[in-house]
Amino acid sequence: MTILSLNSPTVELQALDAAHHMHPFTKGAALAQKGARIITRADGCWLTDSEGNRILDGMAGLWCMNVGYGRTELADAAYRQMQELPFYNTFFQTSHVPALNLAAKLAEVAPGDLNHVFFAGSGSEANDTNLRMVRTYWDELGQPDRHVIISRWNAYHGSSVGSGSLGGMKPMHEQGGMPIPGIHHIDQPHWYNEGGDLTPEEFGLERAQQLEKAILEIGPEKVAAFIAEPIQGAGGVIIPPDTYWPEIQRIVKKYDILLIADEVICGFGRTGNWFGSQTMGIQPDIMTVAKGLSSGYQPIGASIVSDKVAKVIEATEFNHGYTYSGHPVACAVALENLRILEEDGIIERVRETTAPYLKQRFESLADHPLVGEVKIVGMMGSLALTPDKATRAPFKAEAGTAGYICRERCFANNLVMRHVYDRMILSPPLVISHDEIDILIERARKSLDEALVQLTAEGHMQAG
């Protein structure tokens, strides 16, 4: 077998990728024909591909590269831990220093009484843990009928069978027998697409009150928990109206429903606070974390659990876990990542300096004829594309046509932005500078201009 190197010709790298590598959320045959973009190096907020192009990463990898690429401190932490204890499990009444230190640090930075940590290898695994944990919680309290978990359509909570069922992505549910029993979905708080003639405030209350309606229809004695992202990330950076979360909080308290805040994207500084729950005023019983926990340098996730829930779970044998729960190298890297976030003042700088500047510059795109709405909190934002700004109309073309064209123009202009149907979304590394924000906005505007030209030429600027 020939092992290719970073300096191998792009066509050879693409051919080997197409021959053996199966990509997530991808039509493999179409990608094989097109050829994958091969990323070879990265530093700070910048990627380099096999053709030597320098690309500004406006998505922080996959919402995770919070402290930026090339942090030697994180590589050194992994190296030291690999020499000292490369692996041991946390089964069989054992522990190790990286896991216990990281658990203690997460308890310190998490809000409220979230003082207990169950480690996983990803956000998907952590949400699978949460599904089993809340059902076990009610079983142990003598209420075994309380197994239904309520979620939202267009939510993303992972792509395993359990976490994919918790999520509300209908294309995912069309494959693999999802959702599993005991999962119920309500509508998302997406005012721009679904608000109609309601004000955002009215709409936020209406969508929150769907939770109470669902609880009453199912029966309060059967509902275990409600799971939601503070801000829907992969769903298109859907920022709920201000009335939404206070009403949700009232409802879960009224019916004694556990609240799971999925912080996989919003956590560790993304919204200008340690957690999106703090930004949005949420008081969860369990938080799901991953991604920014290690800034993507190691695969790790966790459920951060309240005193109330942990007391019940710890009193029984919770027959659940993963080989890599609390992997020592991943924990050591995550702990060093949290130290960097804290000691370098990255979260404070986001909240006080770079996020306000990004907001100002990002909102300047609202004057573009293709943009119907600009929404941003901290370092996560979205642009709604529309053929008619006044009416918030969708395109007559198949949903996602405009977004895909705009995304391709971004890639051509060496900017990574993602599209979710016809929304363009943004989530740069938290260490992005003012100058890099200026470059990002300049490239985004150029890409919008080019997308508008192409959409017009192809007859897609028609309202549906």
Tab-separated table of C-alpha atoms in Angstrom, residues 71-319:
chain	number	residue	atom	x	y	z
A	71	ARG	CA	-2.267	25.686	20.022
A	72	THR	CA	0.938	23.907	21.018
A	73	GLU	CA	-0.176	23.868	24.677
A	74	LEU	CA	-2.903	21.387	23.764
A	75	ALA	CA	-0.533	19.192	21.770
A	76	ASP	CA	1.905	19.249	24.682
A	77	ALA	CA	-0.848	18.306	27.150
A	78	ALA	CA	-1.762	15.299	24.997
A	79	TYR	CA	1.888	14.243	24.678
A	80	ARG	CA	2.530	14.454	28.410
A	81	GLN	CA	-0.595	12.465	29.199
A	82	MET	CA	0.181	9.807	26.590
A	83	GLN	CA	3.565	9.262	28.204
A	84	GLU	CA	2.127	9.153	31.720
A	85	LEU	CA	-1.170	7.262	31.287
A	86	PRO	CA	-2.292	6.863	27.649
A	87	PHE	CA	-5.502	5.054	28.582
A	88	TYR	CA	-7.429	3.552	31.404
A	89	ASN	CA	-11.146	3.105	31.799
A	90	THR	CA	-13.373	4.435	34.561
A	91	PHE	CA	-15.298	1.191	35.013
A	92	PHE	CA	-14.619	-1.235	37.892
A	93	GLN	CA	-14.480	1.405	40.644
A	94	THR	CA	-11.398	3.142	39.192
A	95	SER	CA	-10.623	6.731	38.322
A	96	HIS	CA	-7.636	8.759	37.200
A	97	VAL	CA	-6.358	12.277	37.743
A	98	PRO	CA	-7.353	13.883	34.389
A	99	ALA	CA	-10.977	12.741	34.704
A	100	LEU	CA	-11.455	13.818	38.292
A	101	ASN	CA	-9.755	17.171	37.694
A	102	LEU	CA	-11.840	17.889	34.603
A	103	ALA	CA	-15.067	16.898	36.355
A	104	ALA	CA	-14.229	19.270	39.219
A	105	LYS	CA	-13.427	22.101	36.789
A	106	LEU	CA	-16.674	21.631	34.881
A	107	ALA	CA	-18.600	21.714	38.150
A	108	GLU	CA	-16.817	24.991	38.965
A	109	VAL	CA	-17.671	26.775	35.692
A	110	ALA	CA	-21.171	25.327	35.191
A	111	PRO	CA	-24.066	27.416	36.543
A	112	GLY	CA	-26.342	26.554	39.456
A	113	ASP	CA	-26.079	23.138	41.093
A	114	LEU	CA	-24.680	21.327	38.037
A	115	ASN	CA	-21.943	19.657	40.051
A	116	HIS	CA	-21.643	16.143	38.611
A	117	VAL	CA	-20.211	14.893	35.302
A	118	PHE	CA	-20.733	11.735	33.244
A	119	PHE	CA	-18.163	11.611	30.427
A	120	ALA	CA	-18.741	10.457	26.853
A	121	GLY	CA	-16.833	10.581	23.595
A	122	SER	CA	-19.101	13.052	21.789
A	123	GLY	CA	-22.263	15.087	22.037
A	124	SER	CA	-24.227	12.259	20.421
A	125	GLU	CA	-23.040	9.841	23.112
A	126	ALA	CA	-23.768	12.368	25.852
A	127	ASN	CA	-27.346	12.815	24.636
A	128	ASP	CA	-27.770	9.042	24.496
A	129	THR	CA	-26.612	9.100	28.123
A	130	ASN	CA	-29.169	11.777	28.935
A	131	LEU	CA	-31.971	9.767	27.371
A	132	ARG	CA	-31.186	6.779	29.584
A	133	MET	CA	-30.396	8.905	32.630
A	134	VAL	CA	-33.705	10.766	32.787
A	135	ARG	CA	-35.677	7.555	32.289
A	136	THR	CA	-33.632	5.836	35.007
A	137	TYR	CA	-34.190	8.858	37.261
A	138	TRP	CA	-37.974	8.515	37.083
A	139	ASP	CA	-37.787	4.717	37.379
A	140	GLU	CA	-35.832	5.056	40.604
A	141	LEU	CA	-38.383	7.545	41.933
A	142	GLY	CA	-41.136	5.005	41.383
A	143	GLN	CA	-42.611	6.675	38.289
A	144	PRO	CA	-41.710	4.260	35.467
A	145	ASP	CA	-44.346	5.664	33.113
A	146	ARG	CA	-42.410	8.935	32.854
A	147	HIS	CA	-40.355	7.956	29.800
A	148	VAL	CA	-41.477	10.427	27.118
A	149	ILE	CA	-38.929	13.074	26.154
A	150	ILE	CA	-40.146	16.149	24.296
A	151	SER	CA	-37.901	17.852	21.759
A	152	ARG	CA	-38.338	20.234	18.814
A	153	TRP	CA	-38.540	19.824	15.088
A	154	ASN	CA	-35.340	20.971	13.353
A	155	ALA	CA	-33.337	20.497	16.553
A	156	TYR	CA	-30.003	18.716	16.311
A	157	HIS	CA	-28.901	16.522	19.209
A	158	GLY	CA	-26.565	14.088	17.431
A	159	SER	CA	-26.726	11.394	14.797
A	160	SER	CA	-26.747	8.101	16.690
A	161	VAL	CA	-30.095	6.296	16.821
A	162	GLY	CA	-30.904	7.659	20.285
A	163	SER	CA	-29.597	11.204	19.868
A	164	GLY	CA	-30.861	11.365	16.284
A	165	SER	CA	-34.310	10.464	17.584
A	166	LEU	CA	-34.092	13.235	20.172
A	167	GLY	CA	-33.272	15.641	17.370
A	168	GLY	CA	-35.952	16.816	14.990
A	169	MET	CA	-34.207	16.536	11.639
A	170	LYS	CA	-36.782	14.830	9.399
A	171	PRO	CA	-34.267	13.743	6.706
A	172	MET	CA	-32.390	11.858	9.442
A	173	HIS	CA	-35.605	10.232	10.639
A	174	GLU	CA	-36.223	8.878	7.137
A	175	GLN	CA	-33.262	6.518	7.530
A	176	GLY	CA	-32.588	3.831	10.112
A	177	GLY	CA	-35.920	3.520	11.880
A	178	MET	CA	-35.969	6.782	13.783
A	179	PRO	CA	-37.350	8.168	15.955
A	180	ILE	CA	-37.388	5.463	18.576
A	181	PRO	CA	-40.524	5.193	20.762
A	182	GLY	CA	-41.100	7.692	23.524
A	183	ILE	CA	-39.864	10.823	21.719
A	184	HIS	CA	-42.341	13.611	20.935
A	185	HIS	CA	-41.577	16.750	18.903
A	186	ILE	CA	-43.097	20.222	19.025
A	187	ASP	CA	-42.512	23.142	16.652
A	188	GLN	CA	-39.368	25.247	16.740
A	189	PRO	CA	-39.286	28.966	17.697
A	190	HIS	CA	-38.299	30.081	14.170
A	191	TRP	CA	-40.140	33.382	13.746
A	192	TYR	CA	-38.658	34.398	10.383
A	193	ASN	CA	-39.830	31.264	8.562
A	194	GLU	CA	-42.880	30.308	10.612
A	195	GLY	CA	-44.091	33.393	12.487
A	196	GLY	CA	-46.632	34.563	9.925
A	197	ASP	CA	-48.382	37.732	11.090
A	198	LEU	CA	-47.511	37.265	14.773
A	199	THR	CA	-45.004	39.575	16.400
A	200	PRO	CA	-41.828	37.834	17.562
A	201	GLU	CA	-43.035	38.221	21.161
A	202	GLU	CA	-46.421	36.643	20.418
A	203	PHE	CA	-44.804	33.898	18.407
A	204	GLY	CA	-42.267	33.081	21.151
A	205	LEU	CA	-45.089	32.552	23.644
A	206	GLU	CA	-47.123	30.467	21.185
A	207	ARG	CA	-44.205	28.134	20.479
A	208	ALA	CA	-43.299	27.797	24.156
A	209	GLN	CA	-46.906	27.041	25.056
A	210	GLN	CA	-46.844	24.123	22.626
A	211	LEU	CA	-44.747	22.407	25.295
A	212	GLU	CA	-47.522	22.746	27.866
A	213	LYS	CA	-50.107	21.560	25.335
A	214	ALA	CA	-47.970	18.490	24.548
A	215	ILE	CA	-47.470	17.698	28.239
A	216	LEU	CA	-51.224	17.802	28.834
A	217	GLU	CA	-51.982	15.700	25.742
A	218	ILE	CA	-49.395	13.041	26.644
A	219	GLY	CA	-50.114	13.254	30.355
A	220	PRO	CA	-47.791	14.943	32.871
A	221	GLU	CA	-47.318	11.579	34.581
A	222	LYS	CA	-45.687	10.250	31.372
A	223	VAL	CA	-43.295	13.088	30.477
A	224	ALA	CA	-39.704	12.749	31.670
A	225	ALA	CA	-37.904	15.743	30.164
A	226	PHE	CA	-37.721	18.511	27.601
A	227	ILE	CA	-34.476	18.835	25.617
A	228	ALA	CA	-33.480	21.899	23.619
A	229	GLU	CA	-30.495	23.916	22.459
A	230	PRO	CA	-30.374	27.450	23.921
A	231	ILE	CA	-29.893	28.548	20.302
A	232	GLN	CA	-30.490	25.989	17.548
A	233	GLY	CA	-27.142	25.661	15.828
A	234	ALA	CA	-27.190	23.114	13.019
A	235	GLY	CA	-30.859	23.993	12.456
A	236	GLY	CA	-29.745	27.369	11.117
A	237	VAL	CA	-28.735	29.475	14.162
A	238	ILE	CA	-32.349	29.949	15.216
A	239	ILE	CA	-32.397	32.501	18.038
A	240	PRO	CA	-35.742	32.301	19.850
A	241	PRO	CA	-37.753	35.437	20.664
A	242	ASP	CA	-37.147	36.905	24.134
A	243	THR	CA	-40.483	35.574	25.400
A	244	TYR	CA	-39.657	31.946	24.614
A	245	TRP	CA	-37.256	30.717	27.300
A	246	PRO	CA	-38.948	32.352	30.324
A	247	GLU	CA	-42.200	30.617	29.348
A	248	ILE	CA	-40.420	27.277	28.839
A	249	GLN	CA	-38.854	27.642	32.266
A	250	ARG	CA	-42.265	28.314	33.822
A	251	ILE	CA	-43.787	25.254	32.179
A	252	VAL	CA	-41.095	22.720	33.138
A	253	LYS	CA	-41.215	23.967	36.718
A	254	LYS	CA	-45.014	23.761	36.838
A	255	TYR	CA	-45.086	20.123	35.698
A	256	ASP	CA	-41.821	19.031	37.374
A	257	ILE	CA	-40.281	18.131	33.995
A	258	LEU	CA	-36.494	17.768	33.781
A	259	LEU	CA	-34.875	20.318	31.480
A	260	ILE	CA	-31.902	19.272	29.347
A	261	ALA	CA	-29.964	22.128	27.748
A	262	ASP	CA	-27.926	20.880	24.793
A	263	GLU	CA	-24.848	23.110	25.007
A	264	VAL	CA	-22.743	21.184	22.492
A	265	ILE	CA	-22.571	24.228	20.207
A	266	CYS	CA	-23.437	27.076	22.597
A	267	GLY	CA	-21.041	26.092	25.384
A	268	PHE	CA	-17.560	27.364	26.293
A	269	GLY	CA	-17.800	30.969	25.171
A	270	ARG	CA	-19.704	30.737	21.907
A	271	THR	CA	-22.468	33.118	23.104
A	272	GLY	CA	-20.195	35.392	25.161
A	273	ASN	CA	-20.657	33.469	28.424
A	274	TRP	CA	-19.372	30.088	29.546
A	275	PHE	CA	-22.709	28.580	28.517
A	276	GLY	CA	-25.661	29.536	26.349
A	277	SER	CA	-27.916	28.766	29.316
A	278	GLN	CA	-26.441	31.787	31.080
A	279	THR	CA	-26.951	33.985	28.018
A	280	MET	CA	-30.569	32.868	27.569
A	281	GLY	CA	-31.521	32.683	31.259
A	282	ILE	CA	-32.048	28.897	31.388
A	283	GLN	CA	-31.837	26.787	34.551
A	284	PRO	CA	-31.238	23.217	33.322
A	285	ASP	CA	-31.160	19.974	35.269
A	286	ILE	CA	-28.665	18.494	32.798
A	287	MET	CA	-26.356	20.138	30.262
A	288	THR	CA	-24.892	18.325	27.269
A	289	VAL	CA	-21.384	19.485	26.329
A	290	ALA	CA	-18.772	18.516	23.723
A	291	LYS	CA	-17.094	20.413	20.826
A	292	GLY	CA	-15.707	23.514	22.606
A	293	LEU	CA	-14.928	21.415	25.682
A	294	SER	CA	-11.638	20.487	24.010
A	295	SER	CA	-11.845	22.973	21.122
A	296	GLY	CA	-11.955	19.924	18.877
A	297	TYR	CA	-8.425	18.817	19.747
A	298	GLN	CA	-9.703	15.555	21.237
A	299	PRO	CA	-13.081	13.773	20.953
A	300	ILE	CA	-14.869	14.230	24.266
A	301	GLY	CA	-18.378	14.979	25.499
A	302	ALA	CA	-20.156	15.005	28.834
A	303	SER	CA	-23.433	15.346	30.676
A	304	ILE	CA	-23.185	17.892	33.490
A	305	VAL	CA	-25.811	16.858	36.012
A	306	SER	CA	-27.615	18.691	38.834
A	307	ASP	CA	-27.414	17.633	42.471
A	308	LYS	CA	-31.073	16.580	42.349
A	309	VAL	CA	-30.637	14.184	39.439
A	310	ALA	CA	-27.203	12.906	40.457
A	311	LYS	CA	-28.402	12.004	43.948
A	312	VAL	CA	-30.960	9.596	42.476
A	313	ILE	CA	-28.677	8.138	39.795
A	314	GLU	CA	-25.752	7.634	42.196
A	315	ALA	CA	-27.968	5.663	44.585
A	316	THR	CA	-28.382	2.871	42.018
A	317	GLU	CA	-26.153	1.055	39.544
A	318	PHE	CA	-26.466	3.014	36.322
A	319	ASN	CA	-25.814	0.291	33.735
